[in-house]
Coordinates of C-alpha atoms and ligand atoms in Angstrom, one line a residue:
Chain A
X1 CA 120.6 88.3 79.3
X2 CA 119.9 91.5 81.4
X3 CA 118.4 91.2 84.8
X4 CA 115.3 92.8 83.8
X5 CA 114.2 92.0 80.3
X6 CA 111.6 93.6 78.5
X7 CA 111.2 93.2 74.8
X8 CA 108.4 94.7 72.5
X9 CA 106.0 95.0 75.4
X10 CA 102.3 95.8 74.4
X11 CA 99.5 96.6 76.7
X12 CA 96.1 97.0 75.2
X13 CA 93.1 98.1 77.4
X14 CA 89.8 96.7 76.4
X15 CA 87.6 99.5 77.2
X16 CA 83.8 99.8 76.4
X17 CA 84.7 102.4 73.7
X18 CA 87.0 100.0 72.2
X19 CA 90.7 98.9 72.4
X20 CA 93.1 101.5 73.6
X21 CA 96.9 100.8 73.3
X22 CA 98.7 102.4 76.4
X23 CA 102.0 100.7 76.1
X24 CA 103.3 100.2 72.4
X25 CA 106.3 98.1 72.0
X26 CA 108.6 99.2 75.0
X27 CA 111.9 97.4 75.3
X28 CA 114.4 98.0 78.4
X29 CA 117.2 95.8 79.7
X30 CA 118.2 96.5 83.4
X31 CA 121.6 94.9 84.6
X32 CA 121.6 93.4 87.9
X33 CA 122.6 96.3 90.7
X34 CA 121.5 99.0 88.1
X35 CA 119.2 102.0 89.1
X36 CA 117.2 102.5 86.0
X37 CA 115.1 105.7 85.7
X38 CA 111.8 106.1 83.7
X39 CA 110.5 109.6 83.2
X40 CA 107.9 110.8 80.9
X41 CA 104.7 112.4 80.1
X42 CA 101.7 112.0 82.5
X43 CA 99.6 109.1 81.2
X44 CA 102.4 107.7 78.9
X45 CA 102.5 104.2 80.4
X46 CA 105.1 104.3 83.1
X47 CA 102.9 102.7 85.8
X48 CA 101.5 100.4 83.4
X49 CA 104.9 99.1 82.2
X50 CA 106.0 98.6 85.9
X51 CA 102.9 96.8 86.9
X52 CA 103.4 94.1 84.0
X53 CA 106.3 93.0 86.1
X54 CA 104.2 91.8 88.9
X55 CA 101.1 90.8 87.0
X56 CA 99.1 93.7 88.5
X57 CA 97.8 95.3 85.3
X58 CA 93.9 96.2 85.4
X59 CA 91.5 93.4 84.5
X60 CA 90.9 95.2 81.1
X61 CA 94.5 95.0 80.1
X62 CA 95.9 92.6 77.5
X63 CA 99.6 92.2 77.9
X64 CA 101.9 90.7 75.4
X65 CA 105.8 90.6 74.9
X66 CA 108.5 88.8 73.2
X67 CA 110.5 88.5 76.4
X68 CA 109.2 89.8 79.8
X69 CA 111.7 88.4 82.5
X70 CA 113.1 89.1 86.0
X71 CA 116.1 87.2 87.1
X72 CA 115.3 83.5 86.7
X73 CA 111.6 84.3 86.2
X74 CA 109.8 84.1 82.9
X75 CA 106.9 86.5 83.6
X76 CA 105.0 85.2 80.5
X77 CA 104.4 81.9 82.6
X78 CA 102.4 84.0 85.0
X79 CA 103.7 82.2 87.9
X80 CA 103.1 85.4 90.2
X81 CA 103.3 83.8 93.4
X82 CA 107.0 83.1 92.9
X83 CA 107.6 86.6 91.8
X84 CA 105.6 88.9 94.0
X85 CA 107.4 89.8 97.2
X86 CA 110.3 87.5 96.8
X87 CA 111.6 88.6 93.4
X88 CA 109.9 91.8 92.9
X89 CA 108.4 94.4 95.2
X90 CA 106.8 97.6 94.3
X91 CA 106.5 101.0 95.9
X92 CA 103.1 102.0 94.5
X93 CA 102.5 105.5 93.2
X94 CA 99.7 106.2 95.5
X95 CA 100.5 105.1 99.1
X96 CA 97.0 105.8 100.4
X97 CA 95.3 103.4 98.2
X98 CA 98.0 100.7 98.3
X99 CA 97.6 100.6 102.2
X100 CA 94.9 98.9 103.8
X101 CA 92.8 101.3 105.9
X102 CA 91.7 98.8 108.5
X103 CA 94.9 97.3 109.6
X104 CA 97.8 99.5 111.5
X105 CA 100.9 100.1 109.5
X106 CA 102.8 97.4 111.8
X107 CA 100.2 94.8 111.3
X108 CA 100.6 95.3 107.5
X109 CA 104.3 95.1 107.4
X110 CA 104.3 92.2 109.8
X111 CA 102.0 90.2 107.6
X112 CA 104.7 90.7 104.7
X113 CA 107.5 89.6 107.2
X114 CA 105.3 86.5 108.3
X115 CA 104.7 85.5 104.6
X116 CA 108.4 86.1 103.2
X117 CA 110.9 85.6 106.0
X118 CA 111.5 82.8 108.6
X119 CA 111.8 85.5 111.6
X120 CA 110.0 84.7 114.9
X121 CA 107.6 87.1 116.4
X122 CA 110.2 89.0 118.4
X123 CA 112.6 89.2 115.4
X124 CA 109.9 90.3 113.3
X125 CA 109.0 93.1 115.7
X126 CA 112.5 94.2 115.8
X127 CA 112.8 94.1 112.0
X128 CA 109.7 96.1 111.9
X129 CA 111.0 98.9 113.9
X130 CA 114.3 98.8 112.2
X131 CA 112.5 99.4 108.9
X132 CA 110.4 102.2 109.9
X133 CA 113.6 103.9 111.3
X134 CA 115.6 103.4 108.1
X135 CA 112.9 105.1 106.1
X136 CA 113.2 108.1 108.4
X137 CA 109.9 107.9 110.4
X138 CA 110.8 109.9 113.6
X139 CA 108.7 107.8 116.0
X140 CA 108.6 104.1 114.8
X141 CA 106.5 102.9 117.7
X142 CA 103.7 105.4 117.2
X143 CA 103.9 104.9 113.3
X144 CA 103.6 101.0 113.7
X145 CA 100.5 101.4 116.0
X146 CA 98.8 104.1 113.5
X147 CA 96.2 103.2 111.0
X148 CA 96.9 104.9 107.6
X149 CA 94.5 107.7 107.8
X150 CA 96.3 108.9 111.2
X151 CA 99.5 109.6 109.6
X152 CA 100.5 112.2 107.0
X153 CA 100.9 111.7 103.1
X154 CA 104.8 111.6 103.4
X155 CA 104.5 109.1 106.4
X156 CA 102.3 106.8 104.4
X157 CA 104.7 106.9 101.5
X158 CA 107.6 106.1 103.9
X159 CA 105.5 103.2 105.5
X160 CA 104.8 102.1 102.1
X161 CA 108.5 102.0 101.2
X162 CA 109.3 100.0 104.3
X163 CA 106.6 97.5 103.5
X164 CA 108.2 97.0 99.9
X165 CA 111.7 96.7 101.5
X166 CA 110.4 94.1 104.2
X167 CA 110.0 91.2 101.8
X168 CA 113.8 91.3 101.0
X169 CA 113.0 91.2 97.3
X170 CA 116.0 91.3 94.8
X171 CA 114.2 93.9 92.5
X172 CA 112.5 96.8 93.7
X173 CA 110.0 98.9 91.4
X174 CA 109.8 102.4 92.8
X175 CA 106.9 104.4 91.2
X176 CA 107.3 108.0 92.2
X177 CA 108.5 106.9 95.7
X178 CA 109.5 110.4 96.9
X179 CA 106.7 112.8 95.6
X180 CA 105.1 113.3 99.2
X181 CA 108.4 113.9 100.9
X182 CA 110.1 116.9 101.8
X183 CA 113.6 117.2 100.4
X184 CA 115.5 116.4 103.5
X185 CA 113.6 113.2 103.8
X186 CA 113.8 112.4 100.1
X187 CA 117.6 112.7 100.3
X188 CA 117.7 110.0 103.2
X189 CA 115.3 107.6 101.2
X190 CA 117.6 108.1 98.0
X191 CA 120.7 107.5 100.2
X192 CA 119.0 104.2 101.6
X193 CA 117.9 102.9 98.0
X194 CA 121.5 103.6 96.9
X195 CA 123.1 101.7 99.8
X196 CA 120.7 98.8 99.3
X197 CA 122.0 98.6 95.8
X198 CA 125.7 98.8 97.0
X199 CA 125.3 96.4 99.7
X200 CA 122.7 93.8 98.6
X201 CA 122.9 94.4 94.7
X202 CA 119.2 95.4 94.7
X203 CA 118.0 96.2 91.1
X204 CA 115.8 99.3 90.9
X205 CA 113.5 100.6 88.4
X206 CA 112.7 104.2 89.4
X207 CA 109.9 106.2 88.0
X208 CA 110.1 109.8 88.6
X209 CA 108.9 113.2 87.3
X210 CA 111.9 114.9 89.2
X211 CA 114.6 115.0 86.7
X212 CA 117.0 116.2 89.3
X213 CA 116.2 113.3 91.4
X214 CA 116.8 111.1 88.3
X215 CA 120.0 112.6 87.3
X216 CA 121.2 112.1 91.1
X217 CA 120.4 108.5 91.5
X218 CA 120.0 106.6 88.2
X219 CA 122.5 105.0 86.0
X220 CA 120.4 104.9 83.1
X221 CA 117.3 106.5 82.0
X222 CA 114.4 106.0 79.5
X223 CA 112.1 108.8 78.4
X224 CA 108.4 107.7 77.6
X225 CA 105.9 109.5 75.5
X226 CA 102.6 108.2 74.5
X227 CA 103.2 104.6 75.5
X228 CA 106.8 104.4 73.8
X229 CA 110.3 105.0 74.7
X230 CA 111.6 107.9 72.8
X231 CA 115.2 108.1 74.3
X232 CA 117.2 105.9 76.5
X233 CA 120.8 106.0 77.8
X234 CA 123.2 106.8 80.6
X235 CA 121.3 109.4 82.8
X236 CA 123.8 112.1 82.8
X237 CA 124.2 112.1 78.9
X238 CA 120.4 112.1 78.3
X239 CA 119.6 114.7 80.8
X240 CA 122.6 117.1 80.0
X241 CA 122.3 116.7 76.1
X242 CA 119.2 115.1 75.3
X243 CA 118.5 114.1 71.6
X244 CA 114.8 114.0 71.6
X245 CA 112.8 117.1 71.4
X246 CA 110.5 115.8 74.2
X247 CA 113.2 115.4 76.6
X248 CA 114.6 118.9 75.9
X249 CA 111.2 120.2 76.3
X250 CA 110.9 118.6 79.8
X251 CA 114.0 120.2 81.0
X252 CA 112.9 123.6 79.7
X253 CA 109.6 123.3 81.5
X254 CA 110.8 123.0 84.9
X255 CA 110.6 126.2 87.0
X256 CA 113.8 127.8 87.9
X257 CA 115.1 130.6 90.0
X258 CA 114.1 133.7 88.0
X259 CA 111.3 132.1 86.3
X260 CA 108.5 134.0 88.3
X261 CA 106.1 136.1 86.4
X262 CA 107.1 134.4 83.0
X263 CA 105.1 131.7 81.3
X264 CA 106.7 128.3 81.7
X265 CA 107.3 126.5 78.3
X266 CA 104.9 123.6 78.1
X267 CA 105.6 120.6 75.7
X268 CA 103.1 121.5 72.9
X269 CA 104.8 124.9 72.6
X270 CA 108.2 123.6 72.9
X271 CA 107.8 120.7 70.2
X272 CA 107.0 123.4 67.7
X273 CA 110.1 125.4 68.8
X274 CA 112.4 122.6 68.4
X275 CA 110.9 121.4 65.2
X276 CA 109.6 118.1 66.6
X277 CA 106.2 116.6 66.1
X278 CA 103.5 116.2 68.7
X279 CA 102.1 113.2 67.3
Chain B
X1 CA 94.6 144.8 100.0
X2 CA 91.8 143.4 102.3
X3 CA 92.4 140.3 104.5
X4 CA 90.9 137.3 103.0
X5 CA 92.0 134.6 105.6
X6 CA 93.2 135.2 109.1
X7 CA 94.2 132.1 111.3
X8 CA 95.2 133.1 114.9
X9 CA 96.5 131.3 117.6
X10 CA 95.4 127.9 116.5
X11 CA 96.2 124.7 118.3
X12 CA 95.4 121.0 117.4
X13 CA 96.3 117.9 119.0
X14 CA 95.0 114.3 118.3
X15 CA 94.5 111.4 120.7
X16 CA 96.8 108.5 119.5
X17 CA 98.1 105.1 120.8
X18 CA 101.7 105.2 121.7
X19 CA 102.3 101.5 120.6
X20 CA 101.9 100.2 123.9
X21 CA 98.1 100.0 124.5
X22 CA 98.1 103.4 126.1
X23 CA 96.6 106.7 124.7
X24 CA 98.6 109.9 124.7
X25 CA 98.1 113.1 123.2
X26 CA 100.0 114.2 119.9
X27 CA 100.5 118.1 119.5
X28 CA 100.1 118.8 115.9
X29 CA 99.8 122.4 115.6
X30 CA 100.8 125.0 118.1
X31 CA 100.2 128.6 118.0
X32 CA 99.7 128.9 114.3
X33 CA 99.2 132.4 113.0
X34 CA 98.7 133.3 109.4
X35 CA 97.3 136.2 107.4
X36 CA 96.6 136.1 103.8
X37 CA 95.5 139.1 101.7
X38 CA 93.1 139.0 98.7
X39 CA 95.2 138.0 95.7
X40 CA 98.2 137.0 97.5
X41 CA 99.9 133.6 96.6
X42 CA 101.5 132.1 100.0
X43 CA 103.7 129.1 99.8
X44 CA 103.5 126.5 102.9
X45 CA 106.5 124.3 103.0
X46 CA 107.8 122.1 105.8
X47 CA 109.0 118.7 107.1
X48 CA 106.7 115.8 106.3
X49 CA 104.4 115.1 109.1
X50 CA 104.9 118.9 110.4
X51 CA 101.0 119.5 110.2
X52 CA 100.4 121.4 106.8
X53 CA 97.6 119.3 105.7
X54 CA 96.1 119.4 109.2
X55 CA 96.2 123.2 109.0
X56 CA 94.6 123.1 105.5
X57 CA 91.6 121.1 106.9
X58 CA 91.0 123.3 109.7
X59 CA 91.2 126.4 107.4
X60 CA 88.7 124.6 105.2
X61 CA 86.4 124.0 108.2
X62 CA 86.6 120.2 107.6
X63 CA 88.0 119.7 111.2
X64 CA 87.9 121.8 114.2
X65 CA 90.7 123.5 115.8
X66 CA 91.2 123.0 119.7
X67 CA 91.5 126.5 120.2
X68 CA 92.1 129.7 118.2
X69 CA 90.3 131.2 115.6
X70 CA 90.0 131.0 111.8
X71 CA 88.2 133.9 109.8
X72 CA 87.6 133.6 106.3
X73 CA 86.3 137.2 104.7
X74 CA 85.9 138.4 108.3
X75 CA 83.5 135.6 109.3
X76 CA 84.1 132.6 111.5
X77 CA 82.9 129.6 109.4
X78 CA 82.2 127.5 112.6
X79 CA 79.9 130.2 114.1
X80 CA 77.7 130.3 110.7
X81 CA 74.3 128.7 110.1
X82 CA 74.6 125.6 107.8
X83 CA 73.2 127.5 104.9
X84 CA 75.4 130.6 105.7
X85 CA 78.4 128.1 105.7
X86 CA 77.4 126.6 102.5
X87 CA 77.3 129.9 100.8
X88 CA 80.9 130.8 102.1
X89 CA 82.2 127.4 101.2
X90 CA 81.7 128.2 97.4
X91 CA 84.3 130.8 97.8
X92 CA 87.0 128.3 99.0
X93 CA 88.3 125.1 97.6
X94 CA 90.9 122.6 98.3
X95 CA 92.8 120.3 96.2
X96 CA 93.7 117.5 98.2
X97 CA 97.3 115.8 98.2
X98 CA 95.9 112.5 97.2
X99 CA 93.3 112.5 94.5
X100 CA 92.4 108.9 94.5
X101 CA 91.4 109.1 98.2
X102 CA 89.7 112.5 98.0
X103 CA 87.7 111.8 94.8
X104 CA 84.5 109.6 94.7
X105 CA 85.6 106.6 92.7
X106 CA 81.9 105.8 91.5
X107 CA 81.6 109.1 89.8
X108 CA 82.5 109.8 86.3
X109 CA 85.0 112.7 85.6
X110 CA 81.9 114.8 84.2
X111 CA 80.0 114.3 87.5
X112 CA 83.2 115.1 89.8
X113 CA 83.8 118.3 88.1
X114 CA 80.1 119.2 87.8
X115 CA 79.0 118.1 91.4
X116 CA 80.2 121.6 92.9
X117 CA 78.7 123.6 89.9
X118 CA 75.3 121.7 90.4
X119 CA 75.4 122.2 94.2
X120 CA 75.3 126.1 93.6
X121 CA 74.1 126.8 90.2
X122 CA 71.1 125.7 87.9
X123 CA 72.1 125.2 84.2
X124 CA 71.1 123.0 81.4
X125 CA 73.0 119.7 81.1
X126 CA 74.5 120.8 77.7
X127 CA 75.7 124.0 79.2
X128 CA 77.3 122.2 82.2
X129 CA 78.9 119.6 80.0
X130 CA 80.5 122.5 78.1
X131 CA 81.7 124.2 81.1
X132 CA 83.2 120.9 82.5
X133 CA 85.0 120.3 79.2
X134 CA 86.2 123.9 79.3
X135 CA 87.7 123.2 82.8
X136 CA 89.3 119.8 81.6
X137 CA 90.8 121.7 78.7
X138 CA 92.4 124.3 81.0
X139 CA 94.2 121.5 82.8
X140 CA 95.1 119.5 79.7
X141 CA 92.7 116.8 79.6
X142 CA 90.7 116.0 76.5
X143 CA 87.0 115.4 76.2
X144 CA 87.3 111.8 76.0
X145 CA 88.1 111.5 79.7
X146 CA 84.6 112.9 80.6
X147 CA 83.1 109.4 81.2
X148 CA 86.2 108.0 82.9
X149 CA 86.3 107.0 86.5
X150 CA 89.4 107.9 88.6
X151 CA 90.3 104.3 89.1
X152 CA 90.9 104.2 85.4
X153 CA 93.3 107.0 85.2
X154 CA 97.1 107.7 85.7
X155 CA 98.2 109.5 88.9
X156 CA 98.8 112.7 87.0
X157 CA 95.5 112.5 85.0
X158 CA 93.3 112.0 88.5
X159 CA 95.3 115.0 90.1
X160 CA 94.2 117.2 87.4
X161 CA 90.5 116.2 87.7
X162 CA 90.8 117.3 91.1
X163 CA 92.3 120.6 90.2
X164 CA 89.4 121.3 87.4
X165 CA 87.0 120.5 90.3
X166 CA 88.5 123.0 92.7
X167 CA 88.5 125.7 90.0
X168 CA 84.9 125.0 89.0
X169 CA 83.1 127.7 91.0
X170 CA 85.9 130.3 90.8
X171 CA 86.6 130.4 94.3
X172 CA 88.3 133.3 96.1
X173 CA 90.8 131.0 98.1
X174 CA 92.1 128.0 96.7
X175 CA 94.2 125.7 99.0
X176 CA 96.5 123.4 97.0
X177 CA 98.0 120.5 98.8
X178 CA 101.0 119.3 96.7
X179 CA 98.8 119.8 93.6
X180 CA 101.7 119.1 91.0
X181 CA 103.7 116.4 92.6
X182 CA 102.1 113.7 90.5
X183 CA 102.5 115.7 87.3
X184 CA 105.4 115.4 84.9
X185 CA 107.1 118.8 84.6
X186 CA 105.4 119.8 81.3
X187 CA 101.8 119.2 82.7
X188 CA 103.0 120.9 85.8
X189 CA 104.1 124.0 83.9
X190 CA 100.7 124.0 82.2
X191 CA 98.9 124.0 85.5
X192 CA 101.3 126.7 87.0
X193 CA 100.9 128.9 84.1
X194 CA 97.0 128.3 84.4
X195 CA 97.1 129.2 88.2
X196 CA 99.3 132.3 87.5
X197 CA 96.9 133.2 84.7
X198 CA 93.9 133.0 86.8
X199 CA 95.5 135.0 89.5
X200 CA 96.1 137.7 87.2
X201 CA 92.8 137.8 85.7
X202 CA 90.4 137.0 88.6
X203 CA 92.6 138.0 91.6
X204 CA 92.5 134.3 93.0
X205 CA 94.3 133.9 96.4
X206 CA 96.4 130.5 96.7
X207 CA 97.8 128.8 99.9
X208 CA 100.1 126.5 98.2
X209 CA 101.4 123.5 100.0
X210 CA 104.4 121.9 98.3
X211 CA 107.9 120.2 99.0
X212 CA 109.2 121.6 95.8
X213 CA 111.0 124.9 96.5
X214 CA 111.5 125.9 92.6
X215 CA 107.6 125.8 92.4
X216 CA 107.4 127.8 95.6
X217 CA 109.9 130.4 94.1
X218 CA 107.9 130.4 90.8
X219 CA 104.5 131.0 92.4
X220 CA 104.6 132.4 95.9
X221 CA 105.0 136.0 97.0
X222 CA 105.6 135.0 100.6
X223 CA 106.4 131.6 102.2
X224 CA 105.8 130.0 105.6
X225 CA 108.2 127.2 106.8
X226 CA 106.7 124.7 109.2
X227 CA 108.7 122.3 111.4
X228 CA 107.2 120.1 114.1
X229 CA 103.7 121.8 114.1
X230 CA 105.1 125.5 114.4
X231 CA 105.7 128.1 112.0
X232 CA 109.5 128.5 112.3
X233 CA 110.1 131.3 109.7
X234 CA 108.1 133.4 107.2
X235 CA 108.7 136.3 104.8
X236 CA 109.3 137.2 101.3
X237 CA 110.0 134.1 99.3
X238 CA 113.4 135.1 97.8
X239 CA 114.5 136.4 101.0
X240 CA 113.7 133.3 102.9
X241 CA 115.1 130.8 100.2
X242 CA 118.1 133.1 99.5
X243 CA 119.2 133.3 103.2
X244 CA 117.3 131.0 105.2
X245 CA 117.6 131.6 109.1
X246 CA 116.3 128.7 110.7
X247 CA 118.1 125.4 110.7
X248 CA 115.2 123.5 109.1
X249 CA 115.0 125.9 106.3
X250 CA 118.8 125.8 105.8
X251 CA 118.7 121.9 105.7
X252 CA 115.6 122.2 103.0
X253 CA 117.5 124.8 100.9
X254 CA 120.8 122.6 101.3
X255 CA 118.9 119.2 100.4
X256 CA 117.2 120.4 97.2
X257 CA 118.6 118.4 94.2
X258 CA 120.2 120.5 91.5
X259 CA 118.4 120.6 88.4
X260 CA 120.4 118.8 85.6
X261 CA 120.2 121.5 83.2
X262 CA 121.8 124.2 85.4
Ligands
ATP1 N1 91.9 100.8 84.3 C1 92.2 101.7 83.4 N2 91.1 101.7 82.4 C2 91.5 102.5 81.3 N3 92.6 103.3 81.2 C3 93.6 103.1 82.0 C4 93.2 102.2 83.1 N4 94.5 102.5 83.9 C5 95.3 103.4 83.1 N5 94.7 103.8 82.1 C6 95.3 104.6 81.0 O1 96.4 104.1 80.7 C7 97.4 105.1 80.4 C8 98.6 104.9 81.1 O2 98.6 105.0 82.4 P1 99.8 104.9 83.4 O3 99.1 104.9 84.7 O4 100.7 103.9 83.0 O5 100.5 106.4 83.1 P2 101.8 107.0 83.7 O6 102.7 107.2 82.8 O7 102.1 106.3 85.0 O8 101.2 108.4 84.4 P3 101.5 109.4 85.6 O9 102.8 109.9 85.4 O10 100.3 110.3 85.4 O11 101.2 108.4 86.8 C9 96.8 106.5 80.9 O12 96.4 107.2 79.6 C10 95.7 106.0 81.7 O13 94.6 106.9 81.5
ATP2 N1 93.3 111.7 112.4 C1 94.7 111.7 112.9 N2 94.8 111.1 114.0 C2 95.9 111.0 114.7 N3 97.2 111.6 114.2 C3 96.9 112.4 113.0 C4 95.7 112.5 112.3 N4 95.9 113.4 111.4 C5 97.1 113.7 111.4 N5 97.9 113.3 112.4 C6 99.3 113.4 112.7 O1 99.5 114.7 112.7 C7 100.8 115.0 112.3 C8 100.7 116.0 111.0 O2 100.0 115.4 110.0 P1 99.8 116.2 108.5 O3 99.0 115.4 107.6 O4 99.2 117.6 108.8 O5 101.2 116.4 108.0 P2 101.9 117.2 106.7 O6 102.7 118.4 107.2 O7 100.8 117.5 105.8 O8 102.9 116.0 106.2 P3 103.1 115.6 104.7 O9 104.0 116.6 104.1 O10 103.8 114.3 105.0 O11 101.7 115.4 104.0 C9 101.4 113.7 111.9 O12 102.3 113.1 112.8 C10 100.2 112.9 111.8 O13 100.6 111.4 112.0
MG3 MG1 101.9 106.6 86.9
MG4 MG1 100.2 116.6 104.0

């Protein structure tokens, strides 16, 4: 059995307008120590799939699956206290809403350290500063003392990464973890995640829109469209010679040197071009 | 082309806690000078925390500079009457870095996009709804999202609502703070095409803040590079990205991951 095992995952939202299926039979298997990428259409259910691993889907969501497990934990038992933080930590897509506006960054990370480690106060403080340094925050003391609104978007994102790492979880879900970062800091974060994988055997589910980043860090990748996985395989192979027209269309849609002044191909247009159907 | 925006000698600092129960001054912007002509698209790139969003907020008149001057269409917004400022404001719009923070979670998508229109124009409910539906279609959102709230949308969907809202009044200047980082590359392509098209047809002016150098190259005529509160390099986009002079710009270009298809 793989470390993260998702078999036939379905998420249906019970909306006032009727039920809406947003994840339709997703199956994935991620081995321990693997970095597994998810790319795909905006709104295709990437974040929803991730949040089922922590029991953090919205109230209106009905989740079902044949298998849904991480490590030893059968998530269908819904014993979330044993899972969150200790087994699975998540870097949320939207750092500003994931951080609490009324506590300093330092206080928020310290709360996680208190809950999930045995460290005493002094050791926690040292660990806090070490984490902030590791994620590339230039002035850890200042950042620790700041409230979320006092730091920039990219600093918030790094603070959130530090917080996710602070619990010492075995599995990390990173939902667009580097979107707010400049590429130099991004390179540092990607190197950090890889080294944590190499040293601690961290298993990482990595959601990104950036195909270049996916090809750089991920062992495998799954491509999502309309709540389904349309293609999966080794990251190099999928991104170098994609089978599915949607994946090919994604590759074509990225702006490149020389594309200025031209109309970028979008998926709807591309699907026709490649003979696929945009159902 | 006439000057649309002129920023001269702008300084900004914040009073912060240094972590040891003392206050100190953090200099965030130092001697910023920017001129944007009507119809130009300018890219603003730079280190995370270098002051890009702070500069955008000063340009929009959301926060004051400590010193220096910002002229929009030759007028200093801070010197205008409230009514005058309101009138000028319709010519400028901003798409913030984070839609979940900048958009009111209690409003429906319809109201979010209609709000700026209602503040400046009188029109029937039906006409308003039609206009909003058209704006949503431009950013690739179907009519079925009209009654949704932001909290019930994906990151990329929410970002597109913010873009539709900014375009609602056909402003002259649009400041876009990381407008496409939450979007998949296909929706990003759609939004970039829309922005390029609006610029060609209406002469919009853009200040585009982004970490994505490929997006800058695709969109911007000129680029400004910020590091630690200063503009360290500026010039024609291709010239800067092909032969960066400042060490920070060189690091940026070197750290850009290679696209898998090339
Ligand atoms: N609380 C909610 N109520 C109704 N619909 C929702 C809710 N949360 C999410 N959705 C819908 O579920 C679908 C899947 O959303 P999800 O956030 O998983 O997308 P995503 O693939 O992460 O997209 P993005 O790349 O834009 O972040 C979207 O169409 C979204 O509109
Ligand atoms: N209200 C505030 N109080 C104190 N410091 C602030 C405040 N707003 C911004 N800062 C500080 O100003 C600096 C610049 O922040 P800004 O948000 O402008 O950066 P940015 O270039 O937009 O970065 P990013 O690319 O990460 O979004 C940061 O060090 C930030 O912590
Ligand atoms: Mg998402
Ligand atoms: Mg910013």
